[in-house]
Amino acid sequence: MIIAISDLHLATDPRRSTLNTPRLLQNLRSIIQKARDSGIRQIGVLLLGDIFELLRTQRWLASNTRPWEEPTDFHVGVVGAIFGDVVAANQDFFHGLTQLVREYPGVYLRYIPGNHDRVITTPMGGTAREHLCAVLPIEHDARAPFTGVFLDEDHQLFARHGHEWDADNCYGPQYIAVGDVIVIELLVRLPAVVADRLRIQADDPALDFIFELDNVRPSAPRVLAQWLLAGIDRIRQFYPGAPRAVQEAMQASIQAFTTLQRQRQLSKTSTAGWWTKFLSHAVPATTRRVNLLRLARHLPAGGLGHGPYIEYARGELRLASPNGEYRHILCGHTHFPELVPFALRTTQGATTCTYMNTGTWRRVHQMIPGPDPTSLPLFFRCEEACIVCLYSLAERADGHLPYEFHRVTSGG
């Protein structure tokens, strides 16, 4: 049996965590115990990428280093310190997962990096890898990078994090991933600059709305503008200079984007252009509420997508499994849990396969329209959780179905 989870985004600061760790550990324990009661002894827990949030941290700005630069010993130290922050802030996760492995013989861990923890498997990540293998019983040689693919014929499983199919989050010989730039130069920089301009601590609750920007859905210009508008309205009651501070923070992000664009080629520059255009429109409007409201209503409602992931999965599985060795292709990254069957032609004939996305474990702020056309939209908060379980051919012969897909949305 294999239990797969992804996109936990364990933060360097527990106050910015998006994960309900006790709930996750309780779910894992329940599934493992149920499997043990049914006679299953070998149980793999697959950590399928973006488990550790190694991008959203002030250490990149404070050290004036970036994950896309040429690695030096100093970079290795920075990444090691960031991962150390993750461990310190999430002791319950590391202790709880280790206890599960010790308590249940036959339970083992596998880890596949995603785009937010990609740096741990680069030359910058040597110290962090050693630390990871010391705090979790992962069967891996810390001196070697982690592989980006998990293959298991007994479970007919092909798995990867999935950012490899997303042009915004891929590195190449001549370009860097624009997704990393967005996280550091926008999502990390915004609250830091606003806090500095208002002369308050970065962990001031008044800035929560900026930290939560990445949890707003859909990630569309109109929605993000409405979220910022609501946040500015709240904070200006206590800090009248907040609109100007937000404006200056946006200008700093624009400058970072344009400077990097001149220096190096960003992957999929249309996305960088999207953010730059959005910020450029929002900057002059932030100090005048009516203008920001007008801007929000006229911005596009649709968001940036990750592309047709099911088609990417189908193509990947066709190449990896010409003889039908793998029937299930599993990924995360999109934060949208899905289970979609599809047909694939192999040398053995037409075969039924499944695409499964492990979703995420995080809170989400979903925009919903106001009660009438003149009302501002409202935001509905919920928590997403998803676990995928796959059974081996031998376990199926004992009566288990090929897979179980557990998705729970709670809150309101």
Coordinates of C-alpha atoms in Angstrom, one line a residue:
M1 CA 0.0 0.0 0.0
I2 CA 1.1 3.5 -0.8
I3 CA -0.3 6.6 0.9
A4 CA 0.4 9.8 -1.1
I5 CA 0.2 13.4 0.1
S6 CA 1.6 16.7 -1.3
D7 CA 1.7 20.4 -1.0
L8 CA 1.9 20.7 2.7
H9 CA 4.1 23.8 2.4
L10 CA 5.6 23.6 5.9
A11 CA 6.4 27.2 6.7
T12 CA 9.5 28.7 8.4
D13 CA 7.1 30.6 10.7
P14 CA 4.3 28.6 12.5
R15 CA 2.1 31.7 12.3
R16 CA 2.2 31.5 8.5
S17 CA 1.5 27.8 8.4
T18 CA -1.3 26.6 6.1
L19 CA -1.3 23.1 7.5
N20 CA -3.4 21.5 10.2
T21 CA -0.7 19.1 11.4
P22 CA -2.7 17.2 14.0
R23 CA -5.4 16.6 11.5
L24 CA -2.9 15.2 9.0
L25 CA -1.2 12.9 11.5
Q26 CA -4.6 11.7 12.8
N27 CA -5.6 10.8 9.2
L28 CA -2.4 9.0 8.4
R29 CA -2.6 7.1 11.7
S30 CA -6.2 6.1 11.0
I31 CA -5.4 4.9 7.5
I32 CA -2.3 3.0 8.6
Q33 CA -4.1 1.3 11.4
K34 CA -7.0 0.3 9.2
A35 CA -4.5 -1.2 6.7
R36 CA -2.7 -3.1 9.4
D37 CA -6.0 -4.5 10.7
S38 CA -6.7 -5.8 7.2
G39 CA -3.4 -7.6 7.1
I40 CA -1.3 -5.2 5.1
R41 CA 2.2 -4.9 6.4
Q42 CA 4.2 -2.9 3.9
I43 CA 3.0 0.7 3.8
G44 CA 4.8 3.5 2.0
V45 CA 4.1 7.2 2.8
L46 CA 4.9 9.2 -0.4
L47 CA 5.7 12.8 0.2
L48 CA 5.0 14.1 -3.3
G49 CA 6.6 17.5 -3.4
D50 CA 6.2 21.0 -1.9
I51 CA 6.3 19.5 1.5
F52 CA 8.7 22.1 2.7
E53 CA 8.2 25.8 1.9
L54 CA 11.8 26.9 1.1
L55 CA 10.8 29.9 -1.0
R56 CA 8.5 32.0 1.1
T57 CA 11.0 33.2 3.7
Q58 CA 12.6 36.5 4.5
R59 CA 16.0 34.9 4.5
W60 CA 16.3 35.3 0.7
L61 CA 15.8 39.1 1.0
A62 CA 17.9 39.5 4.2
S63 CA 20.8 37.6 2.8
N64 CA 20.5 39.2 -0.7
T65 CA 20.7 35.7 -2.3
R66 CA 18.3 33.9 -4.6
P67 CA 17.7 30.2 -5.4
W68 CA 18.3 30.9 -9.2
E69 CA 21.8 32.2 -8.7
E70 CA 25.0 30.2 -9.2
P71 CA 25.5 28.2 -6.0
T72 CA 28.2 29.1 -3.5
D73 CA 29.0 28.0 0.0
F74 CA 27.1 31.0 1.2
H75 CA 24.0 29.8 -0.7
V76 CA 24.4 26.3 0.9
G77 CA 24.4 28.0 4.3
V78 CA 21.3 30.0 3.5
V79 CA 19.3 27.0 2.3
G80 CA 20.5 25.0 5.3
A81 CA 19.3 27.8 7.6
I82 CA 15.9 28.0 5.8
F83 CA 15.4 24.3 6.2
G84 CA 16.5 24.6 9.9
D85 CA 13.7 27.2 10.3
V86 CA 11.2 24.8 8.8
V87 CA 12.2 22.0 11.2
A88 CA 12.2 24.3 14.2
A89 CA 8.7 25.6 13.3
N90 CA 7.2 22.2 12.6
Q91 CA 8.5 19.9 15.4
D92 CA 5.1 18.2 15.7
F93 CA 5.2 17.2 12.0
F94 CA 8.7 15.7 12.1
H95 CA 8.2 14.0 15.5
G96 CA 4.7 12.7 14.5
L97 CA 5.8 11.2 11.2
T98 CA 8.9 9.6 12.8
Q99 CA 6.7 8.1 15.5
L100 CA 4.4 6.5 12.9
V101 CA 7.4 4.8 11.2
R102 CA 8.7 3.6 14.6
E103 CA 5.3 2.5 15.9
Y104 CA 4.3 0.5 12.8
P105 CA 7.0 -1.8 11.4
G106 CA 6.8 -2.0 7.6
V107 CA 5.9 1.7 7.3
Y108 CA 8.5 3.6 5.2
L109 CA 8.9 7.2 3.8
R110 CA 9.7 8.3 0.3
Y111 CA 10.2 12.0 -0.7
I112 CA 9.9 13.7 -4.1
P113 CA 10.8 17.4 -4.3
G114 CA 8.4 19.9 -5.8
N115 CA 9.1 23.5 -7.0
H116 CA 8.8 25.1 -3.6
D117 CA 11.4 22.7 -2.1
R118 CA 13.3 22.1 -5.3
V119 CA 16.4 23.8 -4.0
I120 CA 16.9 21.0 -1.5
T121 CA 17.9 18.7 -4.3
T122 CA 20.3 21.2 -6.0
P123 CA 23.9 21.9 -5.2
M124 CA 22.6 24.5 -2.7
G125 CA 20.8 21.9 -0.7
G126 CA 23.6 19.7 0.6
T127 CA 23.3 20.8 4.2
A128 CA 19.5 20.8 4.1
R129 CA 19.4 17.2 2.7
E130 CA 21.6 16.0 5.5
H131 CA 19.3 17.7 8.0
L132 CA 16.2 16.2 6.4
C133 CA 17.6 12.7 6.5
A134 CA 18.5 13.2 10.1
V135 CA 15.1 14.4 11.3
L136 CA 13.0 12.0 9.1
P137 CA 13.6 8.3 8.5
I138 CA 13.7 8.7 4.7
E139 CA 15.6 5.9 3.0
H140 CA 18.0 8.1 1.0
D141 CA 21.7 8.9 0.7
A142 CA 21.9 12.5 1.8
R143 CA 25.0 13.0 -0.4
A144 CA 22.8 12.5 -3.6
P145 CA 20.0 14.6 -5.0
F146 CA 16.5 13.3 -4.7
T147 CA 14.9 11.9 -7.8
G148 CA 11.9 13.7 -9.4
V149 CA 9.9 10.5 -10.3
F150 CA 8.5 7.7 -8.2
L151 CA 7.9 4.4 -10.0
D152 CA 6.3 1.3 -8.6
E153 CA 5.1 -1.6 -10.8
D154 CA 3.5 -3.5 -7.9
H155 CA 1.1 -0.6 -7.5
Q156 CA 1.1 0.3 -11.2
L157 CA 2.1 3.8 -10.1
F158 CA 3.9 6.6 -11.9
A159 CA 4.2 9.7 -9.7
R160 CA 5.9 13.1 -9.8
H161 CA 5.1 16.5 -8.2
G162 CA 3.9 17.9 -11.5
H163 CA 5.6 21.3 -11.7
E164 CA 7.6 19.8 -14.6
W165 CA 4.5 20.3 -16.7
D166 CA 4.1 24.0 -15.7
A167 CA 6.3 26.3 -17.8
D168 CA 6.2 29.0 -15.0
N169 CA 7.9 26.7 -12.6
C170 CA 10.6 25.1 -14.7
Y171 CA 14.3 26.0 -15.0
G172 CA 16.2 25.7 -18.2
P173 CA 19.7 26.3 -19.5
Q174 CA 18.8 29.9 -20.5
Y175 CA 16.0 30.8 -18.2
I176 CA 14.8 30.7 -14.6
A177 CA 11.4 29.8 -13.2
V178 CA 9.2 32.9 -13.0
G179 CA 7.2 31.1 -10.2
D180 CA 10.2 31.4 -7.9
V181 CA 10.5 35.1 -8.8
I182 CA 6.8 35.8 -8.0
V183 CA 7.1 34.1 -4.6
I184 CA 10.2 35.9 -3.4
E185 CA 10.0 39.3 -5.2
L186 CA 6.2 39.7 -4.7
L187 CA 4.7 37.5 -2.0
V188 CA 7.7 37.7 0.3
R189 CA 8.6 41.3 -0.5
L190 CA 5.2 42.9 -0.2
P191 CA 4.6 42.4 3.6
A192 CA 8.3 43.2 4.3
V193 CA 8.1 46.6 2.6
V194 CA 4.7 47.4 4.1
A195 CA 5.9 46.6 7.6
D196 CA 9.0 48.7 7.1
R197 CA 7.1 51.7 5.8
L198 CA 4.5 51.5 8.6
R199 CA 7.3 50.9 11.2
I200 CA 5.5 47.8 12.5
Q201 CA 6.7 44.2 13.0
A202 CA 6.3 41.9 10.0
D203 CA 4.2 39.5 12.1
D204 CA 1.7 42.2 13.0
P205 CA -1.8 40.7 12.5
A206 CA -2.7 43.8 10.4
L207 CA -0.6 42.4 7.6
D208 CA -2.3 39.0 7.5
F209 CA -4.2 39.9 4.4
I210 CA -1.0 40.3 2.5
F211 CA 0.5 37.0 3.7
E212 CA -2.7 35.3 2.7
L213 CA -2.6 36.6 -0.9
D214 CA -1.3 33.3 -2.1
N215 CA -4.3 31.5 -0.6
V216 CA -6.9 33.5 -2.5
R217 CA -8.8 31.7 -5.2
P218 CA -9.1 32.1 -8.0
S219 CA -5.7 33.7 -8.7
A220 CA -7.3 36.3 -11.0
P221 CA -6.6 40.1 -11.3
R222 CA -10.1 41.0 -10.2
V223 CA -10.1 38.7 -7.2
L224 CA -6.7 39.7 -6.0
A225 CA -7.6 43.4 -6.3
Q226 CA -10.8 42.9 -4.3
W227 CA -8.9 41.0 -1.6
L228 CA -6.3 43.8 -1.4
L229 CA -9.1 46.4 -1.3
A230 CA -10.8 44.7 1.6
G231 CA -7.5 44.4 3.4
I232 CA -6.5 48.0 2.9
D233 CA -9.9 49.1 4.1
R234 CA -9.3 47.2 7.4
I235 CA -5.7 48.2 8.0
R236 CA -6.2 51.9 7.2
Q237 CA -8.4 52.3 10.3
F238 CA -5.4 51.7 12.5
Y239 CA -2.6 52.8 10.1
P240 CA -3.7 55.7 7.9
G241 CA -0.5 55.4 5.9
A242 CA -1.3 51.9 4.8
P243 CA -2.5 52.7 1.3
R244 CA 0.8 54.5 0.5
A245 CA 2.8 51.7 2.1
V246 CA 1.1 49.1 -0.1
Q247 CA 1.7 51.3 -3.1
E248 CA 5.4 51.6 -2.4
A249 CA 5.6 47.8 -1.8
M250 CA 4.0 47.1 -5.2
Q251 CA 6.5 49.5 -6.8
A252 CA 9.4 47.7 -5.2
S253 CA 8.1 44.4 -6.6
I254 CA 7.7 45.9 -10.1
Q255 CA 11.2 47.1 -10.0
A256 CA 12.5 43.7 -9.0
F257 CA 10.6 42.0 -11.8
T258 CA 11.7 44.5 -14.5
T259 CA 15.4 44.4 -13.3
L260 CA 15.5 40.6 -13.4
Q261 CA 13.8 40.6 -16.8
R262 CA 16.6 42.8 -18.2
Q263 CA 19.3 40.7 -16.6
R264 CA 18.1 37.2 -17.4
Q265 CA 15.4 35.4 -19.4
L266 CA 12.4 34.5 -17.3
S267 CA 10.4 31.4 -18.2
K268 CA 7.1 32.2 -19.8
T269 CA 7.5 35.9 -19.7
S270 CA 3.8 36.4 -20.3
T271 CA 3.2 35.5 -16.6
A272 CA 5.8 38.0 -15.4
G273 CA 4.1 40.5 -17.7
W274 CA 0.7 39.6 -16.2
W275 CA 1.9 40.3 -12.7
T276 CA 3.7 43.5 -13.7
K277 CA 0.7 44.8 -15.6
F278 CA -1.6 44.0 -12.6
L279 CA 0.7 45.7 -10.1
S280 CA 1.2 48.7 -12.5
H281 CA -2.5 49.2 -12.6
A282 CA -3.0 48.7 -8.9
V283 CA -0.2 51.0 -7.7
P284 CA -1.8 54.4 -8.6
A285 CA -5.2 53.2 -7.4
T286 CA -4.2 51.9 -3.9
T287 CA -4.3 55.4 -2.3
R288 CA -7.7 56.2 -3.7
R289 CA -10.3 53.6 -2.7
V290 CA -12.8 54.5 -5.4
N291 CA -10.2 54.0 -8.1
L292 CA -9.1 50.6 -6.8
L293 CA -12.8 49.6 -6.6
R294 CA -13.3 50.7 -10.3
L295 CA -10.1 48.9 -11.3
A296 CA -11.2 45.6 -9.6
R297 CA -14.5 45.6 -11.4
H298 CA -12.9 46.1 -14.8
L299 CA -10.0 43.6 -14.4
P300 CA -10.3 40.1 -16.0
A301 CA -12.2 37.6 -13.8
G302 CA -10.2 34.6 -15.1
G303 CA -7.0 33.5 -13.5
L304 CA -3.7 32.0 -14.5
G305 CA -4.1 28.3 -15.0
H306 CA -1.6 25.5 -15.0
G307 CA -2.6 24.1 -18.3
P308 CA -4.4 20.9 -19.3
Y309 CA -2.8 18.7 -16.6
I310 CA -4.8 15.6 -17.6
E311 CA -3.4 15.8 -21.1
Y312 CA 0.2 16.2 -19.8
A313 CA -0.4 13.2 -17.6
R314 CA -1.7 11.1 -20.5
G315 CA 1.3 12.0 -22.6
E316 CA 3.8 11.3 -19.8
L317 CA 2.2 7.9 -19.0
R318 CA 2.1 7.0 -22.7
L319 CA 5.9 7.4 -22.9
A320 CA 6.7 5.8 -19.5
S321 CA 4.4 2.8 -19.9
P322 CA 4.2 1.6 -23.5
N323 CA 3.4 -1.9 -22.3
G324 CA 0.8 -0.9 -19.6
E325 CA 3.2 -1.3 -16.6
Y326 CA 1.6 1.7 -15.0
R327 CA -2.1 2.4 -14.8
H328 CA -2.1 5.3 -12.3
I329 CA -0.3 8.7 -12.8
L330 CA -0.2 10.8 -9.7
C331 CA 0.8 14.4 -9.1
G332 CA 0.2 17.5 -7.0
H333 CA 1.3 21.1 -7.6
T334 CA -2.0 22.5 -8.8
H335 CA -3.7 22.4 -5.4
F336 CA -6.8 21.1 -7.1
P337 CA -7.6 17.5 -6.1
E338 CA -8.9 15.5 -9.1
L339 CA -9.5 11.9 -10.0
V340 CA -10.1 11.4 -13.8
P341 CA -10.2 8.1 -15.6
F342 CA -8.9 8.0 -19.2
A343 CA -8.1 5.4 -21.9
L344 CA -4.6 4.7 -23.1
R345 CA -3.5 2.5 -25.9
T346 CA -0.5 0.3 -25.1
T347 CA 1.1 -2.7 -26.8
Q348 CA -1.5 -4.8 -24.9
G349 CA -4.4 -2.9 -26.4
A350 CA -6.7 -0.2 -24.9
T351 CA -6.2 0.2 -21.1
T352 CA -8.1 2.1 -18.5
C353 CA -5.9 4.5 -16.5
T354 CA -6.4 7.1 -13.9
Y355 CA -5.0 10.6 -13.4
M356 CA -5.0 11.6 -9.7
N357 CA -4.0 14.9 -8.2
T358 CA -3.2 14.9 -4.5
G359 CA -4.4 18.5 -4.1
T360 CA -3.2 20.3 -1.0
W361 CA -3.4 20.7 2.7
R362 CA -4.1 24.4 3.2
R363 CA -6.7 27.1 3.9
V364 CA -8.3 28.8 1.0
H365 CA -10.1 32.1 0.6
Q366 CA -12.7 31.6 -2.2
M367 CA -14.3 34.8 -3.6
I368 CA -18.1 34.7 -3.9
P369 CA -20.3 37.5 -5.5
G370 CA -22.0 39.9 -3.2
P371 CA -25.8 39.7 -2.7
D372 CA -26.5 42.4 -5.3
P373 CA -24.6 44.0 -8.3
T374 CA -23.5 47.0 -6.2
S375 CA -22.1 45.0 -3.4
L376 CA -18.5 44.0 -2.9
P377 CA -17.7 40.3 -3.1
L378 CA -17.3 38.2 0.0
F379 CA -14.6 35.6 0.8
F380 CA -15.4 32.2 2.0
R381 CA -12.7 30.5 4.1
C382 CA -12.2 26.7 4.1
E383 CA -9.5 24.1 4.6
E384 CA -8.6 21.6 2.0
A385 CA -7.2 18.1 2.7
C386 CA -6.5 15.2 0.4
I387 CA -4.9 11.8 0.7
V388 CA -4.6 9.1 -2.0
C389 CA -4.1 5.5 -1.2
L390 CA -3.1 2.9 -3.7
Y391 CA -3.0 -0.9 -3.2
S392 CA -0.6 -3.4 -4.8
L393 CA -1.6 -6.2 -7.1
A394 CA -1.2 -8.7 -4.3
E395 CA -3.4 -6.6 -2.0
R396 CA -6.0 -6.3 -4.7
A397 CA -6.0 -10.1 -5.0
D398 CA -6.9 -10.2 -1.3
G399 CA -10.0 -8.0 -1.9
H400 CA -8.8 -4.4 -1.9
L401 CA -9.8 -2.1 -4.6
P402 CA -7.0 -0.4 -6.6
Y403 CA -7.2 3.0 -4.9
E404 CA -9.0 5.2 -2.4
F405 CA -9.3 9.0 -2.9
H406 CA -9.9 10.9 0.3
R407 CA -10.7 14.6 -0.1
V408 CA -12.2 16.7 2.7
T409 CA -13.2 20.3 2.6
S410 CA -14.1 21.9 5.9
G411 CA -14.8 25.3 7.3
G412 CA -17.1 28.0 6.3

